[in-house]
Amino acid sequence: MGPLKRIFLSPPHLDGRERELLLQAFDSNWITTLGPQVDAFEAEICAMTGIGHAAALSSGTAALHLGLLMLGVRPGDEVICSDLTFAASANAIAYLGAIPVFIDSDAATWNMDPALLSKELEGCRKKGRLPKAAIIVDLYGQCADFARIIQICSSYGLPVIEDAAEALGATYNGKAAGKFGAMGIFSFNGNKIITTSGGGMLVSDDPEYVRQAKFLSTQARDPAPHYQHSHIGYNYRLSNLLAAVGRGQLARLLSKIARRKQIKELYKNTLGDIPGIEFMPDAEYGEPNHWLTVIHIDPELFGADREAVRLALEAENIESRPVWKPMHMQPVFRGCRKRGGEVAEEIFNRGLCLPSGNSLSNYDQERIIGIIKRAGRQLGQRPIIH
Ligand SMILES: Cc1ncc(COP(=O)(O)O)c(C=O)c1O
């Protein structure tokens, strides 16, 4: 028997329609940025999410960058940011010479803790210096607690960008992820629930933000027959070819969510009763898109720690990943202010993202479950050496 095929965490999953639309775009000769596929992709995202306007961009990071720029973030400004996230959320703040202030997670949702956010803003008001904006992340496809967060931010006049890079298709109290705050962003990076290979979207109910995003992302050309520029622009628009792939993917979003939910349920049904294994909590206020199944391992109870489980899977050519390393622990953001941090740190030390891709077979998932179970027992039976 040859070596086992690698099982990835969340590989792209194409099912035919993408190819058709891609070839249509190719044959139409609209292969650069802008074009009918881009327009249609934006319209379809709006229809799916109920958000008024959308600008298709080259990445979720580009969308965050433009969002902060449009909110007037300048060098030296402070910007609130979820601590437990991928670096892109905080990098966008740094691109503008601004300074992130990290807020810890709530253990009940793993998303930003509204109580800590409130304390931080109260402290800022006392010092007489409020942050300029907030980036609130929807972690692993689950919305943050927006009723509370938006209410807190509004009371300080703080505009919010919802970083829904991982959460397309999730809901909060019946409303779509991306709809909260002044703007929302999505990512269509290769590992996301839908992908354009690389891409992103800025969405807003305010048409002015989206108009500006389209202008800034196409080199900020003034309306003149020659090339004239009164603003610094960016080359951040999505290509028409990639938008075609995105449309094919988006058409299957609901079935992708359903499949990922099924995968999560099988993990829960088989691992949920094992002492020491818990799952990222599902908040009552919404429905996640189930992008990744994430477990939390208590080594004392389970008999093995997160790293031992990861290595046991890796030995069988199966990819799993520790939960995002919190931003306050990242060398590049050392010295940035933080509020709390212990919850995110604990989740990082014990959390493991499991293979959750749409193409994961039941057979492979059963293998993964078996390896996890055995990892616990093996280490649990190890003699204690003093
Ligand atoms: C929370 C979060 N924000 C932002 C991004 C950036 O998106 P992109 O990779 O499309 O730039 C990602 C993922 O890549 C992410 O997970």
XYZ file of C-alpha atoms and ligand atoms in Angstrom:
402
model
C 0.000 0.000 0.000
C 1.344 3.474 -0.924
C 1.536 6.378 1.498
C -1.838 7.666 2.714
C -3.209 10.678 0.852
C -2.907 13.809 2.961
C -6.108 15.015 4.614
C -6.191 18.795 4.820
C -7.999 20.957 7.337
C -10.256 22.783 4.903
C -9.269 22.275 1.262
C -11.131 23.969 -1.592
C -14.111 21.996 -2.859
C -15.141 22.577 -6.466
C -18.136 20.847 -7.946
C -18.494 21.773 -11.599
C -20.460 25.013 -11.846
C -17.257 27.008 -11.180
C -15.627 25.571 -14.295
C -18.620 26.477 -16.465
C -18.703 30.073 -15.223
C -14.928 30.405 -15.412
C -14.923 29.299 -19.059
C -17.791 31.697 -19.785
C -15.733 34.549 -18.347
C -12.662 33.379 -20.243
C -14.504 33.120 -23.553
C -16.064 36.556 -23.080
C -12.533 38.018 -22.893
C -13.432 39.803 -19.632
C -10.454 38.435 -17.772
C -9.197 41.476 -15.880
C -10.630 43.203 -12.851
C -14.215 44.411 -13.282
C -16.706 42.731 -15.603
C -20.087 41.037 -15.551
C -18.990 38.195 -13.255
C -17.775 40.690 -10.650
C -21.082 42.589 -10.828
C -23.089 39.374 -10.573
C -20.966 38.037 -7.698
C -21.524 41.249 -5.733
C -25.266 41.188 -6.423
C -25.514 37.536 -5.370
C -23.636 38.149 -2.098
C -26.042 41.025 -1.373
C -29.063 38.835 -2.154
C -27.750 36.008 0.010
C -26.856 38.151 3.029
C -29.508 40.860 2.784
C -26.731 43.474 2.902
C -27.317 46.438 0.592
C -24.003 46.864 -1.243
C -20.780 44.990 -1.953
C -17.344 45.561 -3.500
C -15.427 42.465 -4.626
C -11.738 42.793 -3.718
C -8.511 40.851 -4.048
C -8.578 39.654 -0.404
C -10.281 39.982 2.936
C -7.166 41.775 4.189
C -7.535 44.390 1.426
C -11.165 44.861 2.506
C -10.088 45.460 6.119
C -7.406 47.903 4.993
C -9.832 49.946 2.883
C -12.491 49.791 5.594
C -10.160 51.321 8.191
C -8.929 53.889 5.682
C -12.515 54.971 4.963
C -13.178 55.323 8.694
C -10.363 57.861 8.772
C -7.855 55.781 10.771
C -4.493 57.600 10.782
C -0.977 56.925 12.101
C -0.941 56.822 15.894
C -4.687 56.170 16.258
C -5.765 53.244 18.415
C -8.078 50.579 16.983
C -9.836 47.922 19.066
C -9.312 44.367 17.763
C -10.316 40.859 18.814
C -7.336 39.142 20.453
C -8.172 35.629 19.255
C -7.972 35.928 15.477
C -5.791 35.491 12.434
C -3.045 38.116 12.070
C -4.744 39.739 9.055
C -7.286 41.444 11.361
C -4.520 43.268 13.220
C -2.140 43.671 10.263
C -4.662 45.914 8.516
C -4.469 48.266 11.522
C -0.681 48.307 11.320
C -0.759 49.096 7.556
C -2.168 52.504 8.502
C 0.416 53.138 11.208
C -2.350 52.748 13.794
C -2.047 50.748 17.022
C -4.185 47.723 17.853
C -5.667 47.304 21.326
C -6.543 43.667 21.909
C -9.651 42.510 23.763
C -9.844 38.980 25.140
C -12.462 36.355 24.307
C -15.564 35.436 26.254
C -15.204 31.772 27.304
C -18.888 31.252 26.420
C -18.440 32.083 22.704
C -14.646 32.427 22.155
C -15.480 35.759 20.475
C -14.722 39.211 21.889
C -15.917 39.619 25.468
C -18.377 42.562 25.483
C -17.810 43.205 29.209
C -14.058 43.644 28.668
C -14.694 45.849 25.640
C -16.914 48.033 27.782
C -14.250 48.270 30.521
C -11.571 49.181 27.993
C -13.662 51.946 26.419
C -14.604 53.279 29.845
C -10.872 53.433 30.672
C -10.170 55.206 27.366
C -12.863 57.785 28.049
C -11.375 58.503 31.480
C -7.975 59.056 29.849
C -9.660 61.331 27.308
C -8.501 59.317 24.300
C -10.942 57.016 22.532
C -9.953 54.515 19.829
C -10.851 55.435 16.254
C -12.598 52.185 15.282
C -13.082 48.528 16.224
C -12.503 45.319 14.276
C -14.775 42.624 15.671
C -14.063 39.090 14.470
C -16.600 36.279 13.926
C -14.367 33.417 15.025
C -14.386 30.115 13.132
C -17.742 30.926 11.567
C -19.593 32.039 14.709
C -20.820 35.611 15.077
C -19.675 37.773 17.946
C -22.363 39.022 20.349
C -23.322 42.009 18.216
C -26.382 43.235 20.104
C -24.137 43.992 23.071
C -21.026 44.968 21.125
C -22.760 47.422 18.786
C -24.637 48.975 21.692
C -21.362 49.493 23.597
C -19.467 50.825 20.579
C -22.331 53.159 19.614
C -22.418 54.649 23.089
C -18.788 55.743 22.536
C -19.357 56.753 18.896
C -16.970 54.023 17.792
C -17.511 52.659 14.254
C -17.258 48.878 13.837
C -15.891 46.760 11.018
C -17.180 43.206 11.246
C -14.406 40.823 10.262
C -16.643 38.037 8.943
C -13.787 36.549 6.883
C -14.566 33.097 8.311
C -18.311 33.485 8.733
C -20.077 33.815 5.378
C -23.514 32.215 5.800
C -23.596 32.430 9.608
C -26.397 34.336 11.331
C -26.908 36.335 14.518
C -30.511 36.687 15.718
C -31.639 35.858 12.196
C -29.438 38.475 10.484
C -26.507 37.528 8.264
C -22.889 37.780 9.364
C -21.334 40.841 7.733
C -24.398 43.012 8.345
C -23.266 44.410 11.703
C -21.324 47.602 12.102
C -20.534 50.238 9.484
C -19.023 47.613 7.178
C -18.375 43.903 7.031
C -15.718 41.916 5.222
C -15.553 38.366 3.839
C -12.588 36.295 2.691
C -12.596 33.857 -0.219
C -9.124 32.568 0.535
C -8.446 28.929 -0.395
C -9.335 27.476 3.000
C -12.608 29.377 3.530
C -16.137 27.955 3.225
C -16.278 29.317 -0.322
C -13.201 30.310 -2.268
C -12.156 32.231 -5.369
C -8.594 30.895 -4.826
C -7.906 34.299 -3.280
C -10.359 37.140 -2.857
C -12.529 39.118 -0.514
C -15.519 41.419 -0.307
C -16.377 44.603 1.530
C -20.095 44.891 2.296
C -22.207 47.645 3.790
C -25.750 48.940 3.953
C -24.235 52.371 3.324
C -23.731 52.801 -0.461
C -21.110 55.491 0.096
C -18.602 53.110 1.728
C -18.950 50.671 -1.145
C -18.676 53.394 -3.779
C -15.479 54.638 -2.123
C -14.102 51.111 -1.789
C -14.590 50.537 -5.529
C -12.860 53.852 -6.268
C -9.896 53.280 -3.933
C -9.423 49.659 -5.031
C -9.024 50.669 -8.700
C -6.158 53.146 -8.186
C -8.444 56.072 -7.283
C -8.780 57.461 -10.797
C -10.486 60.816 -11.081
C -13.287 60.986 -13.652
C -11.176 62.316 -16.560
C -10.282 60.902 -20.003
C -6.589 60.923 -19.048
C -5.057 59.337 -15.955
C -5.511 61.789 -13.127
C -5.315 61.084 -9.412
C -6.200 63.254 -6.449
C -5.984 60.400 -3.907
C -3.622 57.524 -3.260
C -5.266 54.414 -4.699
C -4.771 50.660 -4.453
C -4.858 47.735 -6.852
C -7.309 45.703 -4.805
C -10.176 44.790 -7.160
C -11.146 41.137 -7.765
C -10.563 39.704 -11.232
C -13.585 38.788 -13.355
C -12.212 35.238 -13.737
C -12.053 34.725 -9.985
C -15.505 36.231 -9.464
C -16.836 33.519 -11.805
C -15.337 30.864 -9.510
C -16.869 32.657 -6.520
C -20.332 32.590 -8.098
C -20.111 28.858 -8.681
C -19.045 28.382 -5.064
C -21.691 30.711 -3.660
C -24.460 28.805 -5.421
C -23.508 25.824 -3.219
C -22.987 27.708 0.032
C -26.012 26.254 1.809
C -25.099 22.684 0.972
C -21.518 23.368 2.076
C -22.783 24.648 5.420
C -25.062 21.615 5.796
C -22.183 19.224 5.078
C -19.864 20.954 7.556
C -22.581 20.818 10.185
C -22.910 17.085 9.569
C -19.146 16.686 9.982
C -19.247 18.624 13.259
C -22.142 16.495 14.507
C -20.284 13.254 13.826
C -17.263 14.577 15.756
C -19.571 15.613 18.590
C -21.460 12.324 18.670
C -18.271 10.271 18.809
C -15.950 12.461 20.886
C -18.366 14.567 22.906
C -18.660 12.189 25.864
C -14.941 11.619 26.300
C -13.678 13.230 29.517
C -11.352 16.117 28.669
C -12.733 16.833 25.190
C -15.039 19.758 24.688
C -16.131 21.636 21.581
C -16.042 25.337 20.767
C -19.337 26.452 22.345
C -22.250 27.217 20.014
C -23.757 30.505 21.157
C -27.537 30.570 21.508
C -27.919 33.834 19.654
C -27.231 32.502 16.177
C -26.333 29.750 13.782
C -22.662 29.377 12.797
C -21.583 28.333 9.294
C -19.649 25.422 10.892
C -16.517 26.383 8.925
C -14.191 24.404 11.201
C -14.843 21.977 14.034
C -12.653 22.993 16.955
C -12.056 20.884 20.056
C -10.652 21.896 23.428
C -8.534 19.291 25.173
C -7.932 19.161 28.913
C -4.745 17.065 29.139
C -5.334 16.001 32.741
C -8.716 14.503 31.958
C -8.025 13.283 28.439
C -4.563 11.828 29.042
C -2.881 13.705 26.182
C -2.460 17.335 25.333
C -3.417 19.215 22.184
C 0.068 18.896 20.702
C 0.208 15.124 21.264
C -3.117 14.774 19.440
C -1.908 17.011 16.609
C 1.267 14.938 16.239
C -0.685 11.654 16.318
C -2.803 12.946 13.413
C 0.247 14.293 11.590
C 1.898 10.855 11.858
C -1.032 9.581 9.744
C -0.634 12.466 7.251
C -3.657 14.317 8.626
C -3.525 18.077 9.029
C -4.948 19.673 12.164
C -4.050 23.090 13.535
C -3.788 24.758 16.927
C -6.366 27.502 17.397
C -5.112 30.967 16.304
C -2.285 32.167 18.515
C -3.711 35.270 20.214
C -2.485 38.581 18.874
C -1.131 39.722 22.259
C 1.238 36.711 22.202
C 2.580 37.506 18.721
C 6.132 38.877 18.733
C 5.172 41.476 16.132
C 2.456 42.947 18.378
C 4.477 42.774 21.599
C 3.960 45.965 23.537
C 0.431 46.628 22.264
C -2.140 47.196 24.983
C -4.499 44.358 25.847
C -7.520 43.874 28.035
C -7.497 40.380 29.574
C -5.861 37.739 27.368
C -5.958 34.715 29.665
C -9.060 33.198 28.041
C -7.600 33.407 24.526
C -4.289 32.032 25.805
C -5.996 29.037 27.369
C -7.991 28.361 24.200
C -4.792 28.569 22.159
C -2.977 26.146 24.478
C -5.781 23.597 24.390
C -7.717 24.173 21.174
C -7.292 22.125 18.008
C -9.004 22.648 14.625
C -9.970 19.342 13.026
C -10.291 18.485 9.327
C -13.697 19.842 8.339
C -13.626 20.124 4.538
C -16.647 19.283 2.411
C -14.827 16.463 0.663
C -13.889 14.671 3.906
C -15.193 11.108 3.557
C -16.948 9.307 6.409
C -14.205 6.701 6.278
C -11.489 9.331 6.758
C -13.454 11.060 9.485
C -13.824 7.748 11.364
C -10.047 7.275 11.057
C -9.460 10.750 12.514
C -11.839 10.018 15.388
C -10.072 6.709 16.081
C -6.639 8.373 16.151
C -7.843 11.045 18.571
C -9.379 8.457 20.900
C -6.229 6.311 20.848
C -3.966 9.334 21.500
C -5.803 9.930 24.752
C -5.670 6.365 25.940
C -2.010 5.821 25.039
C -0.700 8.799 26.930
C -3.108 8.118 29.772
C -1.530 4.698 30.239
C 2.031 5.961 30.247
C 3.798 5.271 33.538
C 4.608 8.431 35.452
C 8.394 8.836 35.566
C 9.725 10.889 38.457
C -10.423 36.398 10.790
C -9.762 36.653 9.467
N -9.620 37.929 9.059
C -9.066 38.227 7.894
C -8.611 37.247 7.037
C -7.937 37.667 5.784
O -8.540 37.249 4.627
P -7.671 37.061 3.283
O -6.840 35.835 3.470
O -8.696 36.911 2.217
O -6.850 38.286 3.128
C -8.738 35.887 7.423
C -8.339 34.752 6.605
O -7.520 34.591 5.825
C -9.314 35.594 8.670
O -9.434 34.325 9.077
